[in-house]
C-alpha atoms as a printed R data frame, in Angstrom:
    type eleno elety resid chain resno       x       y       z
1   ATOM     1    CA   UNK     A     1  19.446  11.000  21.572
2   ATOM     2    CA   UNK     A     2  17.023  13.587  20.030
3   ATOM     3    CA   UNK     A     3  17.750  12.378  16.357
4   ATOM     4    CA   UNK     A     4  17.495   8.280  16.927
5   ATOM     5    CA   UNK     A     5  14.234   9.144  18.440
6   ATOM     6    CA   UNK     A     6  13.200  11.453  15.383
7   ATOM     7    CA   UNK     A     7  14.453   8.789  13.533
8   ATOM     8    CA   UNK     A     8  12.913   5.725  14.728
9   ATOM     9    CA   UNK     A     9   9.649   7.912  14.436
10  ATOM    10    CA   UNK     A    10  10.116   8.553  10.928
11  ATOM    11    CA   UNK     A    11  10.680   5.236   9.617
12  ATOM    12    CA   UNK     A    12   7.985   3.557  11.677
13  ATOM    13    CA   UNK     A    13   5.783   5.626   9.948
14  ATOM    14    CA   UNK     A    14   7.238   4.941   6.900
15  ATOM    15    CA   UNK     A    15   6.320   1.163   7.823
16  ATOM    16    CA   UNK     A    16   2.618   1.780   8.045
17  ATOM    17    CA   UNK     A    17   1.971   4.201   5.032
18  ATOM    18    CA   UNK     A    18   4.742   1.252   3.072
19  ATOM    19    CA   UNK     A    19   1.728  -1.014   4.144
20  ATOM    20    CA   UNK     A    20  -1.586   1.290   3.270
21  ATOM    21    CA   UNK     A    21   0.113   1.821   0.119
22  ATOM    22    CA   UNK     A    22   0.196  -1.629  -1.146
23  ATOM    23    CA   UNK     A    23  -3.116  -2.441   0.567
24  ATOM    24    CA   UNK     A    24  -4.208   0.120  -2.024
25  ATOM    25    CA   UNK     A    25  -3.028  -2.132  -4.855
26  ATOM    26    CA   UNK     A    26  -4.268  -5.333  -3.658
27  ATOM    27    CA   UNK     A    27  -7.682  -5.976  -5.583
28  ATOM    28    CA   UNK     A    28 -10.516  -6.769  -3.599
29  ATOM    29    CA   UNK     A    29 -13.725  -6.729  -5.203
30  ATOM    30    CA   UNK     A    30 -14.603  -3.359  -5.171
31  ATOM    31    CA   UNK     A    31 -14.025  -0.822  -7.631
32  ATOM    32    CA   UNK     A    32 -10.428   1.404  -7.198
33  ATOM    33    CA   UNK     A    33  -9.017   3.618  -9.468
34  ATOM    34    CA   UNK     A    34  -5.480   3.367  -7.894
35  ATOM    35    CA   UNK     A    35  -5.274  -0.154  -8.601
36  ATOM    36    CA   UNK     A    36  -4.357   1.378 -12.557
37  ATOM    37    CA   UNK     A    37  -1.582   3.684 -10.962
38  ATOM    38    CA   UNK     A    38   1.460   1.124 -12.124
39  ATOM    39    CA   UNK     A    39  -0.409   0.283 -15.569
40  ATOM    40    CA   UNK     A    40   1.703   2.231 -17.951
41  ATOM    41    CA   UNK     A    41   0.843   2.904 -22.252
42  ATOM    42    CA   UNK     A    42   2.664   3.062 -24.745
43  ATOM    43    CA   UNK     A    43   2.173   6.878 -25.654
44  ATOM    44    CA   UNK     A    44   4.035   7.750 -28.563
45  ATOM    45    CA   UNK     A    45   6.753   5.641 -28.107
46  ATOM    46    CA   UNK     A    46   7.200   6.435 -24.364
47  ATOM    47    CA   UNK     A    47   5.754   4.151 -21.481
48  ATOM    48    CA   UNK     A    48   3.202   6.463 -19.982
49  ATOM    49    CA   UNK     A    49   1.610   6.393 -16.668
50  ATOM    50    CA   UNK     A    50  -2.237   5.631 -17.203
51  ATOM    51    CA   UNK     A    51  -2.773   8.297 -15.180
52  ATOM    52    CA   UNK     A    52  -1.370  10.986 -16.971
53  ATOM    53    CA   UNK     A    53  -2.800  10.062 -20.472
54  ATOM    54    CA   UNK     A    54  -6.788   9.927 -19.145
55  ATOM    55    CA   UNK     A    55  -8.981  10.504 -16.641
56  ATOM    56    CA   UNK     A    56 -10.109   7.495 -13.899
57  ATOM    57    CA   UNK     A    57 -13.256   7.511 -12.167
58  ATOM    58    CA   UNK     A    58 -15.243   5.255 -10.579
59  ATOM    59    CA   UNK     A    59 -19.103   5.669 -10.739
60  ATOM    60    CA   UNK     A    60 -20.776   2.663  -8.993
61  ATOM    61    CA   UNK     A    61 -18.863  -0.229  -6.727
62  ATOM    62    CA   UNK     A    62 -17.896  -2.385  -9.339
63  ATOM    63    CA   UNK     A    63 -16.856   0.371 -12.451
64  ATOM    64    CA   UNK     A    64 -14.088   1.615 -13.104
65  ATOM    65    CA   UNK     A    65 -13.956   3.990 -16.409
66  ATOM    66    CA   UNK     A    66 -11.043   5.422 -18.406
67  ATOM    67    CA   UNK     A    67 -11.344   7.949 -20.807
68  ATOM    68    CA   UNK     A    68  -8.308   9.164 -22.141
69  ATOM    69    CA   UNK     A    69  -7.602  12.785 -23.791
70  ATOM    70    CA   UNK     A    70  -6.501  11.645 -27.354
71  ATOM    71    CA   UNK     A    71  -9.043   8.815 -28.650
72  ATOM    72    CA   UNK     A    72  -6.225   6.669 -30.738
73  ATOM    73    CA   UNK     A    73  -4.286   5.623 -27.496
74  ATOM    74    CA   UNK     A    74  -7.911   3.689 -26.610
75  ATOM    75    CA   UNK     A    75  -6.678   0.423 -27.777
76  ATOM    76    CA   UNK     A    76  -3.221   0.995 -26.153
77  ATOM    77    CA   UNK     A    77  -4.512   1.535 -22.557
78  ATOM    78    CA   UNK     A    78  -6.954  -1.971 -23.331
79  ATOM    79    CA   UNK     A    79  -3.816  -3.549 -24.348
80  ATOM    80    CA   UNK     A    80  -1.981  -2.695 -21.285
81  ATOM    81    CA   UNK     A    81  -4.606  -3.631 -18.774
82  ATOM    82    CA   UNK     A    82  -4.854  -7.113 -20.779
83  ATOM    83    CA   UNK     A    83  -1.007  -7.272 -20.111
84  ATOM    84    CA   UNK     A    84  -1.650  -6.241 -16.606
85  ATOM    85    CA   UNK     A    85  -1.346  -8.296 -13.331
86  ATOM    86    CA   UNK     A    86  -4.901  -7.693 -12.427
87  ATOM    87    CA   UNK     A    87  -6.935  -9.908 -14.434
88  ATOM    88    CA   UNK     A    88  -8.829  -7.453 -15.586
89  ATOM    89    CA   UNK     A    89 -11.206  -7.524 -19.220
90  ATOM    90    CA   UNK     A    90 -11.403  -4.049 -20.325
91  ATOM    91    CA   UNK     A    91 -14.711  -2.628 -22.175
92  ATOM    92    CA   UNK     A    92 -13.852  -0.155 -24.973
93  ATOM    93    CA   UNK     A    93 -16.593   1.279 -26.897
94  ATOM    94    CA   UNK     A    94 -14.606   3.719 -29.136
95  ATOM    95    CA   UNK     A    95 -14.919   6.718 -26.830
96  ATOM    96    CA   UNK     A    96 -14.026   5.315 -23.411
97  ATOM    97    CA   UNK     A    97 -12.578   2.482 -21.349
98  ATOM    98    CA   UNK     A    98 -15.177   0.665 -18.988
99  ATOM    99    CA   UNK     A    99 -13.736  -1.938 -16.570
100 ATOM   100    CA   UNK     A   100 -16.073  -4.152 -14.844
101 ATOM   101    CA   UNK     A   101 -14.914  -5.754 -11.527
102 ATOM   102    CA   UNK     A   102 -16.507  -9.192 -10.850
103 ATOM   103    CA   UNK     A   103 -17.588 -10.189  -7.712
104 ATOM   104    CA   UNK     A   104 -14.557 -12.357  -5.772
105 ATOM   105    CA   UNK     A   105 -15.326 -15.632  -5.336
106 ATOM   106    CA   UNK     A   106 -14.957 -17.221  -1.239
107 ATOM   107    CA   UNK     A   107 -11.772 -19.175  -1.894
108 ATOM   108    CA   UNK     A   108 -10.370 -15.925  -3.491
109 ATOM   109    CA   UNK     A   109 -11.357 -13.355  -0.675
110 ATOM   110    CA   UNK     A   110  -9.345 -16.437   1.718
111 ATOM   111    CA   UNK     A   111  -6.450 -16.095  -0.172
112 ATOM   112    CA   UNK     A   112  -6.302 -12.523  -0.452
113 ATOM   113    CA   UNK     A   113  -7.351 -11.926   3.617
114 ATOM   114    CA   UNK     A   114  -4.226 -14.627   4.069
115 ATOM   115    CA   UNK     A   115  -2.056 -12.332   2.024
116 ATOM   116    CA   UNK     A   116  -3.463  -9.109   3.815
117 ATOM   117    CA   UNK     A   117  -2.359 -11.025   7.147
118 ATOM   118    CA   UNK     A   118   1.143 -11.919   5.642
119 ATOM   119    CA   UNK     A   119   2.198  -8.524   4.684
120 ATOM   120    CA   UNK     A   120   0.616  -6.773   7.621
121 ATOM   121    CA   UNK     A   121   3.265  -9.394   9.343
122 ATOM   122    CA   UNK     A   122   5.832  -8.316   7.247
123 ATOM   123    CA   UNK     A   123   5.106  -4.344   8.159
124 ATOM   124    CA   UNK     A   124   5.393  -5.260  12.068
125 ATOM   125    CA   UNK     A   125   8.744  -7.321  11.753
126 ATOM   126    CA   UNK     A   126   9.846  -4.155   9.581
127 ATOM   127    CA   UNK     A   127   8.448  -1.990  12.442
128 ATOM   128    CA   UNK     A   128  10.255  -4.002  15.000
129 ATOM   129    CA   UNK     A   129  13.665  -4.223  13.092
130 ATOM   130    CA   UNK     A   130  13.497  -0.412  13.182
131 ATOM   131    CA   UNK     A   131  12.961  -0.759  17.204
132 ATOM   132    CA   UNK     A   132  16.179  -2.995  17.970
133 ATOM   133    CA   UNK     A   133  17.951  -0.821  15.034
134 ATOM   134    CA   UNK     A   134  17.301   2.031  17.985
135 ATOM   135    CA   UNK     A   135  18.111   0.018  20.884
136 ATOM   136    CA   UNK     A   136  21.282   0.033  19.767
137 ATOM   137    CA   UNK     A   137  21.799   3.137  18.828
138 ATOM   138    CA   UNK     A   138  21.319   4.006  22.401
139 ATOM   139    CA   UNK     A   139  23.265   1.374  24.016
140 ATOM   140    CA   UNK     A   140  26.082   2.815  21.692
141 ATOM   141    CA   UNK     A   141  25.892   6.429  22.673
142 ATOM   142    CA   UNK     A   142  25.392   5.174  26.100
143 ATOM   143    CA   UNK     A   143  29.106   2.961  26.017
144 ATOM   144    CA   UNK     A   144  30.619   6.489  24.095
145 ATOM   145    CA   UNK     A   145  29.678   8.371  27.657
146 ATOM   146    CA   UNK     A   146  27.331  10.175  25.265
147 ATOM   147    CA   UNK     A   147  24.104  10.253  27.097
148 ATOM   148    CA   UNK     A   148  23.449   8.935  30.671
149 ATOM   149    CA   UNK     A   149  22.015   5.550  31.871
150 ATOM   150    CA   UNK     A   150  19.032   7.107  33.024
151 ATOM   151    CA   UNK     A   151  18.827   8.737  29.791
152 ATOM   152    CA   UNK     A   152  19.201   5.213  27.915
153 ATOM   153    CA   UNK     A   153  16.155   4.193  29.908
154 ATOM   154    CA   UNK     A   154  14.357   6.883  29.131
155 ATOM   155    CA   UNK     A   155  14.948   6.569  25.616
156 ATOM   156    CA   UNK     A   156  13.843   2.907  25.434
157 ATOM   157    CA   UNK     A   157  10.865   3.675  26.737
158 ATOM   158    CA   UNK     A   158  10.047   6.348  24.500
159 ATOM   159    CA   UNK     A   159  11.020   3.817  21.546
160 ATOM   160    CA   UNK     A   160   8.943   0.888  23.403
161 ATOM   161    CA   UNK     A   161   6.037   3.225  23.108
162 ATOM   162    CA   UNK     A   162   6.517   4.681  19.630
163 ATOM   163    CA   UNK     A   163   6.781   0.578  18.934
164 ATOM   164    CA   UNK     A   164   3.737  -0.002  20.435
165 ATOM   165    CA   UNK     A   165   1.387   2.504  18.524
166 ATOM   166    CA   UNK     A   166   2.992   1.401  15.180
167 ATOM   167    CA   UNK     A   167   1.745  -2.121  15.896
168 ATOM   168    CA   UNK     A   168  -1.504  -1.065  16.948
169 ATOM   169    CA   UNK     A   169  -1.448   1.408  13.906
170 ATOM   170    CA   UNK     A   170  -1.089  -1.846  11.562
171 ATOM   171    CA   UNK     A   171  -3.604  -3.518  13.096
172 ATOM   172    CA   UNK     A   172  -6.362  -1.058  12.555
173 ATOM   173    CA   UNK     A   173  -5.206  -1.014   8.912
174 ATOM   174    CA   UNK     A   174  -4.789  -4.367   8.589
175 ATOM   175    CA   UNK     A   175  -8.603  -5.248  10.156
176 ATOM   176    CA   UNK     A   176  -9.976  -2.695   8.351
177 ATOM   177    CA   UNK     A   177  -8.417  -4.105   4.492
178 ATOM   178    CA   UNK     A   178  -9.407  -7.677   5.497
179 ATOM   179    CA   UNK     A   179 -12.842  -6.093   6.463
180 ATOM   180    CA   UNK     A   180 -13.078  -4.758   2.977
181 ATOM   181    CA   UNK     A   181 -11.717  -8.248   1.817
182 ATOM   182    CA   UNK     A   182 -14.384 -10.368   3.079
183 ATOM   183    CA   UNK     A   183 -17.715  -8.048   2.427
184 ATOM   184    CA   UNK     A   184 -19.897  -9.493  -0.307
C-alpha cells in the first residue's frame, strides 16, 4: 500500500512543477530569461540550445540581453528569436543581443490570465486522474486479500489529503502567475 501512496505522491508533484514549468514559458510582460530556454541556433551546423552558446541576463524589467561567446553566431541567435514563437524583435549591435519586452496590452494580459486559468485546469484534472488512478489501486489490492478494509480506508484518506494539497498547491501558483499577468 506503501508504494501507491509513494506513488500517487510523486506524480502529483510532478503535476504542479509540469505546471510552474510552463508558467515559466508563458510571456507576460516582464522580462525572463527562461522564456529563451527552447530557442535553439544553428551553431556550426548543430541546433544549439541558446543557452549554451551565450550568456542571458536580465538587467531592468523589460531587458533581456544575450551575449554570446563567439561574436559570428550574433546574427544566428537574432535569426532564431525572429523564427521564435514569442514575438520577440531582437536588438543586435555587433557585440550583444538586447531584447526589449513591450508592455502587454489589456486584451492581451485577458487572454493570457484565460490561458493561465485553462492550464492550471488542466494540472488539477491531471492531479485528480492520478487520485482515481490510486483509488483503484487500492480497491484492487483490497479484492486480492492484499491489505485490509480498514487499511483501504485508511489509504483513501491519505490519497484524499495528498489530493487536496496538490489542488491548493495549484492554486497558489496559479493566483500568483495571473497576479504577475495582470500588473502594469
Amino acid at each position: 500500500m506503501q508504494s501507491v501512496l509513494d506513488n500517487c505522491q510523486d506524480k502529483m508533484k510532478k503535476c504542479v512543477l509540469s505546471l510552474e514549468t510552463e508558467y515559466q514559458n508563458m510571456r507576460t510582460g516582464r522580462a525572463n530569461a527562461s522564456l529563451f530556454d527552447k530557442i535553439k541556433v544553428d551553431y556550426y551546423g548543430s541546433e544549439t540550445p541558446l543557452n549554451q552558446v551565450a550568456s542571458i541576463s536580465v538587467p531592468e524589467a523589460r531587458l533581456v540581453v544575450i551575449q554570446p561567446w563567439d561574436k559570428s553566431i550574433l546574427s544566428a541567435i537574432e535569426k532564431a528569436i525572429q523564427k521564435s514563437e514569442l514575438g520577440l524583435n531582437p536588438n543586435n549591435d555587433g557585440k550583444l543581443i538586447r531584447v526589449n519586452f513591450p508592455a502587454l496590452t489589456e486584451q492581451r494580459r485577458k487572454e493570457l490570465a484565460k490561458s493561465a486559468k485553462a492550464t492550471a485546469e488542466n494540472a488539477r484534472v491531471a492531479i485528480r486522474n492520478v487520485r482515481r488512478d490510486a483509488l483503484e489501486a487500492l480497491k484492487k489490492m483490497q479484492k486480492a486479500s492484499e491489505i485490509s478494509e480498514d487499511q483501504q480506508k485508511d489509504g483513501e484518506a491519505k490519497i484524499q489529503k495528498m489530493t487536496d494539497n496538490a489542488i491548493s498547491d495549484v492554486a497558489k501558483v496559479a493566483e500568483a502567475k495571473e497576479k504577475e499577468i495582470m500588473e502594469i
